Every structure is written in structure tokens, then in C-alpha cells.
mmCIF file with all atom_site columns, C-alpha atoms in Angstrom:
data_model
loop_
_atom_site.group_PDB
_atom_site.id
_atom_site.type_symbol
_atom_site.label_atom_id
_atom_site.label_alt_id
_atom_site.label_comp_id
_atom_site.label_asym_id
_atom_site.label_entity_id
_atom_site.label_seq_id
_atom_site.pdbx_PDB_ins_code
_atom_site.Cartn_x
_atom_site.Cartn_y
_atom_site.Cartn_z
_atom_site.occupancy
_atom_site.B_iso_or_equiv
_atom_site.pdbx_formal_charge
_atom_site.auth_seq_id
_atom_site.auth_comp_id
_atom_site.auth_asym_id
_atom_site.auth_atom_id
_atom_site.pdbx_PDB_model_num
ATOM 1   C CA . UNK M 1 1   ? 93.010  113.008 -130.777 1.00 54.00 ? 22  UNK M CA 1
ATOM 2   C CA . UNK M 1 2   ? 96.308  114.641 -131.713 1.00 54.00 ? 23  UNK M CA 1
ATOM 3   C CA . UNK M 1 3   ? 98.838  112.246 -133.099 1.00 54.00 ? 24  UNK M CA 1
ATOM 4   C CA . UNK M 1 4   ? 102.107 112.134 -131.041 1.00 55.00 ? 25  UNK M CA 1
ATOM 5   C CA . UNK M 1 5   ? 105.320 112.521 -132.992 1.00 54.00 ? 26  UNK M CA 1
ATOM 6   C CA . UNK M 1 6   ? 107.791 109.733 -132.265 1.00 50.00 ? 27  UNK M CA 1
ATOM 7   C CA . UNK M 1 7   ? 111.479 110.429 -132.926 1.00 50.00 ? 28  UNK M CA 1
ATOM 8   C CA . UNK M 1 8   ? 113.710 107.524 -133.801 1.00 54.00 ? 29  UNK M CA 1
ATOM 9   C CA . UNK M 1 9   ? 115.799 106.157 -130.941 1.00 54.00 ? 30  UNK M CA 1
ATOM 10  C CA . UNK M 1 10  ? 118.757 105.950 -133.267 1.00 54.00 ? 31  UNK M CA 1
ATOM 11  C CA . UNK M 1 11  ? 119.341 109.708 -133.079 1.00 59.00 ? 32  UNK M CA 1
ATOM 12  C CA . UNK M 1 12  ? 119.775 109.721 -129.264 1.00 59.00 ? 33  UNK M CA 1
ATOM 13  C CA . UNK M 1 13  ? 121.994 106.669 -129.444 1.00 62.00 ? 34  UNK M CA 1
ATOM 14  C CA . UNK M 1 14  ? 124.197 108.308 -132.073 1.00 71.00 ? 35  UNK M CA 1
ATOM 15  C CA . UNK M 1 15  ? 124.532 111.430 -129.919 1.00 72.00 ? 36  UNK M CA 1
ATOM 16  C CA . UNK M 1 16  ? 125.663 109.379 -126.915 1.00 73.00 ? 37  UNK M CA 1
ATOM 17  C CA . UNK M 1 17  ? 128.171 107.520 -129.085 1.00 71.00 ? 38  UNK M CA 1
ATOM 18  C CA . UNK M 1 18  ? 129.620 110.791 -130.349 1.00 70.00 ? 39  UNK M CA 1
ATOM 19  C CA . UNK M 1 19  ? 129.949 112.111 -126.792 1.00 65.00 ? 40  UNK M CA 1
ATOM 20  C CA . UNK M 1 20  ? 131.749 108.945 -125.723 1.00 70.00 ? 41  UNK M CA 1
ATOM 21  C CA . UNK M 1 21  ? 134.080 109.077 -128.713 1.00 68.00 ? 42  UNK M CA 1
ATOM 22  C CA . UNK M 1 22  ? 134.880 112.725 -127.986 1.00 61.00 ? 43  UNK M CA 1
ATOM 23  C CA . UNK M 1 23  ? 135.625 111.878 -124.358 1.00 59.00 ? 44  UNK M CA 1
ATOM 24  C CA . UNK M 1 24  ? 137.900 109.007 -125.408 1.00 65.00 ? 45  UNK M CA 1
ATOM 25  C CA . UNK M 1 25  ? 139.725 111.251 -127.863 1.00 66.00 ? 46  UNK M CA 1
ATOM 26  C CA . UNK M 1 26  ? 140.223 113.829 -125.115 1.00 58.00 ? 47  UNK M CA 1
ATOM 27  C CA . UNK M 1 27  ? 141.632 111.169 -122.760 1.00 52.00 ? 48  UNK M CA 1
ATOM 28  C CA . UNK M 1 28  ? 144.010 109.907 -125.461 1.00 58.00 ? 49  UNK M CA 1
ATOM 29  C CA . UNK M 1 29  ? 145.113 113.448 -126.246 1.00 49.00 ? 50  UNK M CA 1
ATOM 30  C CA . UNK M 1 30  ? 145.868 114.138 -122.580 1.00 48.00 ? 51  UNK M CA 1
ATOM 31  C CA . UNK M 1 31  ? 147.747 110.856 -122.261 1.00 49.00 ? 52  UNK M CA 1
ATOM 32  C CA . UNK M 1 32  ? 149.709 111.555 -125.444 1.00 56.00 ? 53  UNK M CA 1
ATOM 33  C CA . UNK M 1 33  ? 150.725 114.966 -124.127 1.00 54.00 ? 54  UNK M CA 1
ATOM 34  C CA . UNK M 1 34  ? 151.343 113.951 -120.516 1.00 58.00 ? 55  UNK M CA 1
ATOM 35  C CA . UNK M 1 35  ? 152.912 110.488 -120.558 1.00 56.00 ? 56  UNK M CA 1
ATOM 36  C CA . UNK M 1 36  ? 156.170 111.456 -122.296 1.00 63.00 ? 57  UNK M CA 1
ATOM 37  C CA . UNK M 1 37  ? 156.659 114.310 -119.823 1.00 68.00 ? 58  UNK M CA 1
ATOM 38  C CA . UNK M 1 38  ? 155.982 112.046 -116.866 1.00 75.00 ? 59  UNK M CA 1
ATOM 39  C CA . UNK M 1 39  ? 158.328 109.447 -118.346 1.00 59.00 ? 60  UNK M CA 1
ATOM 40  C CA . UNK M 1 40  ? 161.116 112.029 -118.672 1.00 74.00 ? 61  UNK M CA 1
ATOM 41  C CA . UNK M 1 41  ? 160.545 113.205 -115.114 1.00 77.00 ? 62  UNK M CA 1
ATOM 42  C CA . UNK M 1 42  ? 160.668 109.622 -113.872 1.00 77.00 ? 63  UNK M CA 1
ATOM 43  C CA . UNK M 1 43  ? 163.900 108.993 -115.760 1.00 85.00 ? 64  UNK M CA 1
ATOM 44  C CA . UNK M 1 44  ? 165.473 112.104 -114.248 1.00 88.00 ? 65  UNK M CA 1
ATOM 45  C CA . UNK M 1 45  ? 164.509 110.901 -110.783 1.00 93.00 ? 66  UNK M CA 1
ATOM 46  C CA . UNK M 1 46  ? 166.295 107.606 -111.471 1.00 95.00 ? 67  UNK M CA 1
ATOM 47  C CA . UNK M 1 47  ? 169.305 109.353 -113.008 1.00 97.00 ? 68  UNK M CA 1
ATOM 48  C CA . UNK M 1 48  ? 169.569 112.700 -111.219 1.00 96.00 ? 69  UNK M CA 1
ATOM 49  C CA . UNK M 1 49  ? 172.117 115.471 -111.542 1.00 97.00 ? 70  UNK M CA 1
ATOM 50  C CA . UNK M 1 50  ? 172.125 116.051 -107.805 1.00 95.00 ? 71  UNK M CA 1
ATOM 51  C CA . UNK M 1 51  ? 175.427 117.951 -107.598 1.00 97.00 ? 72  UNK M CA 1
ATOM 52  C CA . UNK M 1 52  ? 175.193 119.573 -111.010 1.00 97.00 ? 73  UNK M CA 1
ATOM 53  C CA . UNK M 1 53  ? 176.931 122.856 -110.150 1.00 98.00 ? 74  UNK M CA 1
ATOM 54  C CA . UNK M 1 54  ? 179.982 121.148 -108.648 1.00 98.00 ? 75  UNK M CA 1
ATOM 55  C CA . UNK M 1 55  ? 180.070 118.459 -111.318 1.00 98.00 ? 76  UNK M CA 1
ATOM 56  C CA . UNK M 1 56  ? 179.864 120.985 -114.165 1.00 98.00 ? 77  UNK M CA 1
ATOM 57  C CA . UNK M 1 57  ? 182.585 123.124 -112.559 1.00 98.00 ? 78  UNK M CA 1
ATOM 58  C CA . UNK M 1 58  ? 185.150 120.361 -112.080 1.00 98.00 ? 79  UNK M CA 1
ATOM 59  C CA . UNK M 1 59  ? 184.236 118.494 -115.243 1.00 98.00 ? 80  UNK M CA 1
ATOM 60  C CA . UNK M 1 60  ? 184.997 121.646 -117.209 1.00 98.00 ? 81  UNK M CA 1
ATOM 61  C CA . UNK M 1 61  ? 188.261 122.163 -115.298 1.00 98.00 ? 82  UNK M CA 1
ATOM 62  C CA . UNK M 1 62  ? 189.424 118.630 -116.068 1.00 98.00 ? 83  UNK M CA 1
ATOM 63  C CA . UNK M 1 63  ? 187.960 118.329 -119.573 1.00 98.00 ? 84  UNK M CA 1
ATOM 64  C CA . UNK M 1 64  ? 185.353 115.684 -118.795 1.00 98.00 ? 85  UNK M CA 1
ATOM 65  C CA . UNK M 1 65  ? 181.784 115.156 -119.892 1.00 98.00 ? 86  UNK M CA 1
ATOM 66  C CA . UNK M 1 66  ? 179.779 116.094 -116.767 1.00 98.00 ? 87  UNK M CA 1
ATOM 67  C CA . UNK M 1 67  ? 177.310 113.315 -117.578 1.00 98.00 ? 88  UNK M CA 1
ATOM 68  C CA . UNK M 1 68  ? 180.157 110.805 -117.322 1.00 98.00 ? 89  UNK M CA 1
ATOM 69  C CA . UNK M 1 69  ? 180.988 112.192 -113.892 1.00 98.00 ? 90  UNK M CA 1
ATOM 70  C CA . UNK M 1 70  ? 177.335 111.813 -112.876 1.00 98.00 ? 91  UNK M CA 1
ATOM 71  C CA . UNK M 1 71  ? 177.471 108.194 -114.047 1.00 98.00 ? 92  UNK M CA 1
ATOM 72  C CA . UNK M 1 72  ? 180.491 107.547 -111.820 1.00 98.00 ? 93  UNK M CA 1
ATOM 73  C CA . UNK M 1 73  ? 178.890 109.213 -108.793 1.00 98.00 ? 94  UNK M CA 1
ATOM 74  C CA . UNK M 1 74  ? 175.642 107.277 -109.230 1.00 98.00 ? 95  UNK M CA 1
ATOM 75  C CA . UNK M 1 75  ? 177.533 103.996 -109.633 1.00 98.00 ? 96  UNK M CA 1
ATOM 76  C CA . UNK M 1 76  ? 180.075 104.600 -106.871 1.00 98.00 ? 97  UNK M CA 1
ATOM 77  C CA . UNK M 1 77  ? 177.912 106.011 -104.084 1.00 98.00 ? 98  UNK M CA 1
ATOM 78  C CA . UNK M 1 78  ? 174.335 106.468 -105.265 1.00 97.00 ? 99  UNK M CA 1
ATOM 79  C CA . UNK M 1 79  ? 174.803 110.191 -104.512 1.00 98.00 ? 100 UNK M CA 1
ATOM 80  C CA . UNK M 1 80  ? 175.390 109.514 -100.793 1.00 98.00 ? 101 UNK M CA 1
ATOM 81  C CA . UNK M 1 81  ? 178.192 111.883 -99.662  1.00 98.00 ? 102 UNK M CA 1
ATOM 82  C CA . UNK M 1 82  ? 178.764 109.795 -96.523  1.00 98.00 ? 103 UNK M CA 1
ATOM 83  C CA . UNK M 1 83  ? 179.268 106.514 -98.399  1.00 98.00 ? 104 UNK M CA 1
ATOM 84  C CA . UNK M 1 84  ? 182.113 104.305 -97.155  1.00 97.00 ? 105 UNK M CA 1
ATOM 85  C CA . UNK M 1 85  ? 183.084 101.042 -98.819  1.00 96.00 ? 106 UNK M CA 1
ATOM 86  C CA . UNK M 1 86  ? 184.404 97.831  -97.286  1.00 94.00 ? 107 UNK M CA 1
ATOM 87  C CA . UNK M 1 87  ? 187.941 98.941  -98.207  1.00 93.00 ? 108 UNK M CA 1
ATOM 88  C CA . UNK M 1 88  ? 187.418 102.412 -96.649  1.00 96.00 ? 109 UNK M CA 1
ATOM 89  C CA . UNK M 1 89  ? 186.926 104.268 -99.919  1.00 97.00 ? 110 UNK M CA 1
ATOM 90  C CA . UNK M 1 90  ? 185.040 107.432 -99.054  1.00 98.00 ? 111 UNK M CA 1
ATOM 91  C CA . UNK M 1 91  ? 182.655 109.992 -100.425 1.00 98.00 ? 112 UNK M CA 1
ATOM 92  C CA . UNK M 1 92  ? 180.628 110.480 -103.564 1.00 98.00 ? 113 UNK M CA 1
ATOM 93  C CA . UNK M 1 93  ? 183.363 109.186 -105.868 1.00 98.00 ? 114 UNK M CA 1
ATOM 94  C CA . UNK M 1 94  ? 184.701 106.525 -103.478 1.00 98.00 ? 115 UNK M CA 1
ATOM 95  C CA . UNK M 1 95  ? 188.399 107.240 -103.132 1.00 98.00 ? 116 UNK M CA 1
ATOM 96  C CA . UNK M 1 96  ? 190.874 105.333 -100.976 1.00 97.00 ? 117 UNK M CA 1
ATOM 97  C CA . UNK M 1 97  ? 193.301 107.130 -98.670  1.00 98.00 ? 118 UNK M CA 1
ATOM 98  C CA . UNK M 1 98  ? 196.330 106.106 -100.754 1.00 97.00 ? 119 UNK M CA 1
ATOM 99  C CA . UNK M 1 99  ? 194.835 107.603 -103.916 1.00 97.00 ? 120 UNK M CA 1
ATOM 100 C CA . UNK M 1 100 ? 193.665 110.697 -102.053 1.00 98.00 ? 121 UNK M CA 1
ATOM 101 C CA . UNK M 1 101 ? 197.141 111.409 -100.632 1.00 98.00 ? 122 UNK M CA 1
ATOM 102 C CA . UNK M 1 102 ? 198.756 110.945 -104.045 1.00 98.00 ? 123 UNK M CA 1
ATOM 103 C CA . UNK M 1 103 ? 196.262 113.284 -105.709 1.00 98.00 ? 124 UNK M CA 1
ATOM 104 C CA . UNK M 1 104 ? 196.541 115.814 -102.892 1.00 98.00 ? 125 UNK M CA 1
ATOM 105 C CA . UNK M 1 105 ? 200.286 116.081 -103.577 1.00 97.00 ? 126 UNK M CA 1
ATOM 106 C CA . UNK M 1 106 ? 199.455 116.976 -107.177 1.00 97.00 ? 127 UNK M CA 1
ATOM 107 C CA . UNK M 1 107 ? 196.562 119.432 -106.884 1.00 97.00 ? 128 UNK M CA 1
ATOM 108 C CA . UNK M 1 108 ? 196.254 120.531 -103.247 1.00 97.00 ? 129 UNK M CA 1
ATOM 109 C CA . UNK M 1 109 ? 199.700 120.337 -101.650 1.00 94.00 ? 130 UNK M CA 1
ATOM 110 C CA . UNK M 1 110 ? 199.333 123.694 -99.918  1.00 95.00 ? 131 UNK M CA 1
ATOM 111 C CA . UNK M 1 111 ? 195.819 122.965 -98.645  1.00 97.00 ? 132 UNK M CA 1
ATOM 112 C CA . UNK M 1 112 ? 195.094 121.498 -95.237  1.00 96.00 ? 133 UNK M CA 1
ATOM 113 C CA . UNK M 1 113 ? 192.860 118.690 -96.538  1.00 98.00 ? 134 UNK M CA 1
ATOM 114 C CA . UNK M 1 114 ? 192.498 115.353 -94.785  1.00 98.00 ? 135 UNK M CA 1
ATOM 115 C CA . UNK M 1 115 ? 191.135 111.990 -95.889  1.00 98.00 ? 136 UNK M CA 1
ATOM 116 C CA . UNK M 1 116 ? 187.952 112.751 -93.938  1.00 98.00 ? 137 UNK M CA 1
ATOM 117 C CA . UNK M 1 117 ? 187.322 115.768 -96.162  1.00 98.00 ? 138 UNK M CA 1
ATOM 118 C CA . UNK M 1 118 ? 186.264 113.379 -98.926  1.00 98.00 ? 139 UNK M CA 1
ATOM 119 C CA . UNK M 1 119 ? 182.868 113.315 -97.215  1.00 98.00 ? 140 UNK M CA 1
ATOM 120 C CA . UNK M 1 120 ? 182.514 116.919 -98.415  1.00 98.00 ? 141 UNK M CA 1
ATOM 121 C CA . UNK M 1 121 ? 180.925 116.749 -101.902 1.00 98.00 ? 142 UNK M CA 1
ATOM 122 C CA . UNK M 1 122 ? 183.071 119.648 -103.127 1.00 98.00 ? 143 UNK M CA 1
ATOM 123 C CA . UNK M 1 123 ? 186.290 117.820 -102.213 1.00 98.00 ? 144 UNK M CA 1
ATOM 124 C CA . UNK M 1 124 ? 185.148 114.407 -103.408 1.00 98.00 ? 145 UNK M CA 1
ATOM 125 C CA . UNK M 1 125 ? 183.982 115.675 -106.802 1.00 98.00 ? 146 UNK M CA 1
ATOM 126 C CA . UNK M 1 126 ? 187.112 117.779 -107.279 1.00 98.00 ? 147 UNK M CA 1
ATOM 127 C CA . UNK M 1 127 ? 189.489 114.899 -106.501 1.00 98.00 ? 148 UNK M CA 1
ATOM 128 C CA . UNK M 1 128 ? 187.341 112.319 -108.282 1.00 98.00 ? 149 UNK M CA 1
ATOM 129 C CA . UNK M 1 129 ? 187.181 114.412 -111.444 1.00 98.00 ? 150 UNK M CA 1
ATOM 130 C CA . UNK M 1 130 ? 190.943 114.877 -111.444 1.00 98.00 ? 151 UNK M CA 1
ATOM 131 C CA . UNK M 1 131 ? 191.543 111.149 -111.029 1.00 98.00 ? 152 UNK M CA 1
ATOM 132 C CA . UNK M 1 132 ? 188.999 110.312 -113.733 1.00 98.00 ? 153 UNK M CA 1
ATOM 133 C CA . UNK M 1 133 ? 190.701 112.869 -115.993 1.00 98.00 ? 154 UNK M CA 1
ATOM 134 C CA . UNK M 1 134 ? 194.034 111.100 -115.446 1.00 98.00 ? 155 UNK M CA 1
ATOM 135 C CA . UNK M 1 135 ? 192.422 107.743 -116.278 1.00 98.00 ? 156 UNK M CA 1
ATOM 136 C CA . UNK M 1 136 ? 190.827 109.093 -119.437 1.00 98.00 ? 157 UNK M CA 1
ATOM 137 C CA . UNK M 1 137 ? 194.100 110.655 -120.611 1.00 98.00 ? 158 UNK M CA 1
ATOM 138 C CA . UNK M 1 138 ? 196.135 107.549 -119.813 1.00 97.00 ? 159 UNK M CA 1
ATOM 139 C CA . UNK M 1 139 ? 193.739 105.265 -121.703 1.00 97.00 ? 160 UNK M CA 1
ATOM 140 C CA . UNK M 1 140 ? 193.110 107.487 -124.726 1.00 96.00 ? 161 UNK M CA 1
ATOM 141 C CA . UNK M 1 141 ? 189.606 108.575 -123.783 1.00 97.00 ? 162 UNK M CA 1
ATOM 142 C CA . UNK M 1 142 ? 188.174 105.055 -123.831 1.00 97.00 ? 163 UNK M CA 1
ATOM 143 C CA . UNK M 1 143 ? 185.436 105.121 -121.198 1.00 98.00 ? 164 UNK M CA 1
ATOM 144 C CA . UNK M 1 144 ? 185.380 101.359 -120.552 1.00 98.00 ? 165 UNK M CA 1
ATOM 145 C CA . UNK M 1 145 ? 189.155 101.058 -120.105 1.00 98.00 ? 166 UNK M CA 1
ATOM 146 C CA . UNK M 1 146 ? 189.274 104.195 -117.957 1.00 98.00 ? 167 UNK M CA 1
ATOM 147 C CA . UNK M 1 147 ? 186.431 102.827 -115.815 1.00 98.00 ? 168 UNK M CA 1
ATOM 148 C CA . UNK M 1 148 ? 188.322 99.557  -115.348 1.00 98.00 ? 169 UNK M CA 1
ATOM 149 C CA . UNK M 1 149 ? 191.355 101.553 -114.214 1.00 98.00 ? 170 UNK M CA 1
ATOM 150 C CA . UNK M 1 150 ? 189.303 103.745 -111.865 1.00 98.00 ? 171 UNK M CA 1
ATOM 151 C CA . UNK M 1 151 ? 187.939 100.597 -110.261 1.00 97.00 ? 172 UNK M CA 1
ATOM 152 C CA . UNK M 1 152 ? 190.904 98.208  -110.289 1.00 96.00 ? 173 UNK M CA 1
ATOM 153 C CA . UNK M 1 153 ? 193.944 100.464 -110.584 1.00 97.00 ? 174 UNK M CA 1
ATOM 154 C CA . UNK M 1 154 ? 196.348 101.359 -113.344 1.00 97.00 ? 175 UNK M CA 1
ATOM 155 C CA . UNK M 1 155 ? 198.710 98.475  -112.639 1.00 97.00 ? 176 UNK M CA 1
ATOM 156 C CA . UNK M 1 156 ? 195.982 95.874  -113.161 1.00 97.00 ? 177 UNK M CA 1
ATOM 157 C CA . UNK M 1 157 ? 194.801 97.458  -116.405 1.00 98.00 ? 178 UNK M CA 1
ATOM 158 C CA . UNK M 1 158 ? 198.341 97.963  -117.729 1.00 97.00 ? 179 UNK M CA 1
ATOM 159 C CA . UNK M 1 159 ? 199.071 94.259  -117.172 1.00 97.00 ? 180 UNK M CA 1
ATOM 160 C CA . UNK M 1 160 ? 195.907 93.276  -119.069 1.00 97.00 ? 181 UNK M CA 1
ATOM 161 C CA . UNK M 1 161 ? 196.820 95.592  -121.951 1.00 97.00 ? 182 UNK M CA 1
ATOM 162 C CA . UNK M 1 162 ? 200.027 93.611  -122.432 1.00 96.00 ? 183 UNK M CA 1
ATOM 163 C CA . UNK M 1 163 ? 198.002 90.431  -123.080 1.00 95.00 ? 184 UNK M CA 1
ATOM 164 C CA . UNK M 1 164 ? 196.796 89.922  -126.640 1.00 93.00 ? 185 UNK M CA 1
ATOM 165 C CA . UNK M 1 165 ? 193.683 88.083  -125.464 1.00 94.00 ? 186 UNK M CA 1
ATOM 166 C CA . UNK M 1 166 ? 192.537 91.221  -123.635 1.00 95.00 ? 187 UNK M CA 1
ATOM 167 C CA . UNK M 1 167 ? 193.779 93.991  -125.945 1.00 95.00 ? 188 UNK M CA 1
ATOM 168 C CA . UNK M 1 168 ? 194.252 94.096  -129.702 1.00 92.00 ? 189 UNK M CA 1
ATOM 169 C CA . UNK M 1 169 ? 196.234 97.338  -129.718 1.00 93.00 ? 190 UNK M CA 1
ATOM 170 C CA . UNK M 1 170 ? 197.800 97.514  -126.260 1.00 92.00 ? 191 UNK M CA 1
ATOM 171 C CA . UNK M 1 171 ? 195.888 100.743 -125.651 1.00 93.00 ? 192 UNK M CA 1
ATOM 172 C CA . UNK M 1 172 ? 192.302 99.724  -124.874 1.00 95.00 ? 193 UNK M CA 1
ATOM 173 C CA . UNK M 1 173 ? 190.773 96.639  -123.336 1.00 96.00 ? 194 UNK M CA 1
ATOM 174 C CA . UNK M 1 174 ? 188.461 94.496  -125.423 1.00 91.00 ? 195 UNK M CA 1
ATOM 175 C CA . UNK M 1 175 ? 187.481 92.291  -122.499 1.00 89.00 ? 196 UNK M CA 1
ATOM 176 C CA . UNK M 1 176 ? 187.350 92.453  -118.719 1.00 95.00 ? 197 UNK M CA 1
ATOM 177 C CA . UNK M 1 177 ? 188.352 89.068  -117.286 1.00 93.00 ? 198 UNK M CA 1
ATOM 178 C CA . UNK M 1 178 ? 187.662 89.745  -113.604 1.00 96.00 ? 199 UNK M CA 1
ATOM 179 C CA . UNK M 1 179 ? 184.064 89.419  -112.462 1.00 96.00 ? 200 UNK M CA 1
ATOM 180 C CA . UNK M 1 180 ? 183.940 92.575  -110.339 1.00 96.00 ? 201 UNK M CA 1
ATOM 181 C CA . UNK M 1 181 ? 185.738 94.631  -112.973 1.00 97.00 ? 202 UNK M CA 1
ATOM 182 C CA . UNK M 1 182 ? 183.418 93.338  -115.705 1.00 97.00 ? 203 UNK M CA 1
ATOM 183 C CA . UNK M 1 183 ? 180.338 94.140  -113.607 1.00 97.00 ? 204 UNK M CA 1
ATOM 184 C CA . UNK M 1 184 ? 181.630 97.612  -112.733 1.00 98.00 ? 205 UNK M CA 1
ATOM 185 C CA . UNK M 1 185 ? 182.502 98.557  -116.316 1.00 98.00 ? 206 UNK M CA 1
ATOM 186 C CA . UNK M 1 186 ? 179.082 97.385  -117.523 1.00 98.00 ? 207 UNK M CA 1
ATOM 187 C CA . UNK M 1 187 ? 177.377 99.493  -114.847 1.00 98.00 ? 208 UNK M CA 1
ATOM 188 C CA . UNK M 1 188 ? 179.382 102.602 -115.728 1.00 98.00 ? 209 UNK M CA 1
ATOM 189 C CA . UNK M 1 189 ? 178.847 102.327 -119.476 1.00 98.00 ? 210 UNK M CA 1
ATOM 190 C CA . UNK M 1 190 ? 175.127 101.564 -119.138 1.00 98.00 ? 211 UNK M CA 1
ATOM 191 C CA . UNK M 1 191 ? 174.672 104.427 -116.683 1.00 98.00 ? 212 UNK M CA 1
ATOM 192 C CA . UNK M 1 192 ? 176.572 106.828 -118.935 1.00 98.00 ? 213 UNK M CA 1
ATOM 193 C CA . UNK M 1 193 ? 174.430 105.833 -121.911 1.00 97.00 ? 214 UNK M CA 1
ATOM 194 C CA . UNK M 1 194 ? 171.303 106.480 -119.825 1.00 97.00 ? 215 UNK M CA 1
ATOM 195 C CA . UNK M 1 195 ? 172.534 109.954 -118.814 1.00 97.00 ? 216 UNK M CA 1
ATOM 196 C CA . UNK M 1 196 ? 173.337 110.781 -122.431 1.00 97.00 ? 217 UNK M CA 1
ATOM 197 C CA . UNK M 1 197 ? 169.920 109.600 -123.582 1.00 95.00 ? 218 UNK M CA 1
ATOM 198 C CA . UNK M 1 198 ? 168.042 111.532 -120.898 1.00 95.00 ? 219 UNK M CA 1
ATOM 199 C CA . UNK M 1 199 ? 170.026 114.780 -120.822 1.00 94.00 ? 220 UNK M CA 1
ATOM 200 C CA . UNK M 1 200 ? 171.837 114.993 -124.157 1.00 85.00 ? 221 UNK M CA 1
ATOM 201 C CA . UNK M 1 201 ? 169.306 113.304 -126.417 1.00 78.00 ? 222 UNK M CA 1
ATOM 202 C CA . UNK M 1 202 ? 171.812 110.709 -127.646 1.00 67.00 ? 223 UNK M CA 1
#
């Protein structure tokens, strides 16, 4: 009777192990390549540049970082052009009628614009960028102090700058004593940092 050749089981087991290891390596490689891209896409969904063309246009006109403008829009209205606050601030960049009328006299005196036009993204971003530009110039480009002024008004910030406990140099605030102001400034600065990290690699 012919003797049957018996192959060791170890060889088949080793082959299966190699196949499994190769499959695992492939999965890890796909994850390594895909997860960062998905993460970036997810971050851009959370921090969008929804009105990029308008923002870039008016940010350039008024010498602003467009990512800072995006941070203000996201914080102020969540990119809702029809947003209206409890104090009747309107539009993407949440402007009150008093501020709108003052700014209109400076940049659009000959134009037939009304307070209701702030619901138009083009008008809101234009006026909001100009006002933010004025805040940044007035407070020496300090984002936190300018944000406090955008939120609480120049008079409030100017008064705080006169107090040594709130300003070491009389030019920028080192603290924000009012709860809403403090919360707002933190939101703006954190949002701006996120936009810089996602879009500018900072």
C-alpha cells in the first residue's frame, strides 16, 4: 500500500496568519490615509466659509483677515442671514439700527439702504467688515479688545481702558470684567484660532 504524504499543519496555519496580517496592514493603511482627510472635512463643516467670496472681498477692502470675519459671522449669527437678536441686531454680523445708520452715513450716504437690508448677506458683511475694521484700528489690532468693543461698544471699552486693573497700557484690555463680554471675547478668539488652524495651518 502506498504511503500517504502528510504535510505539517503548521504551514497552513502560517499562511492564514500572513493573510490576516496583510489584511490588517491594509486596513491600517486605509485608515491612516483616510482619517485625517475625514477629520479635516468634519472640521470644515463645523467651521465653514459659507460666504467666502463676499467675506474675502470686503475683508480685503477693509484690511482684515477674512478668517477673523468668518469667526465673527459664526459667533454672531451661525451663518443665518435672517438672524435677529433680542435687541433687534440683524443679519449675519448682528448690527443694531443705531450702528447701521452711523455707518451708512460714512460709507453709503448716497445709497438707498434701509435697516432691513442687513438681512442681505452682501450688505451685512460689507457693513460688518467696516465696523470691525474701525474697531481693529481704534484698538491697535488687538483682536480681543476689538471683539469686546464690537460686542459692548466703544464707550464701555474706553472706560475699562482707563482703569489700571483692566489695562496695563491704556490701549488693550487684559481682562474682561463683564460676564457676557468675557464669554463673547472667549468665543471669538477660540473660533478665530480654529479657523486659522483649519484654513491657514497655524
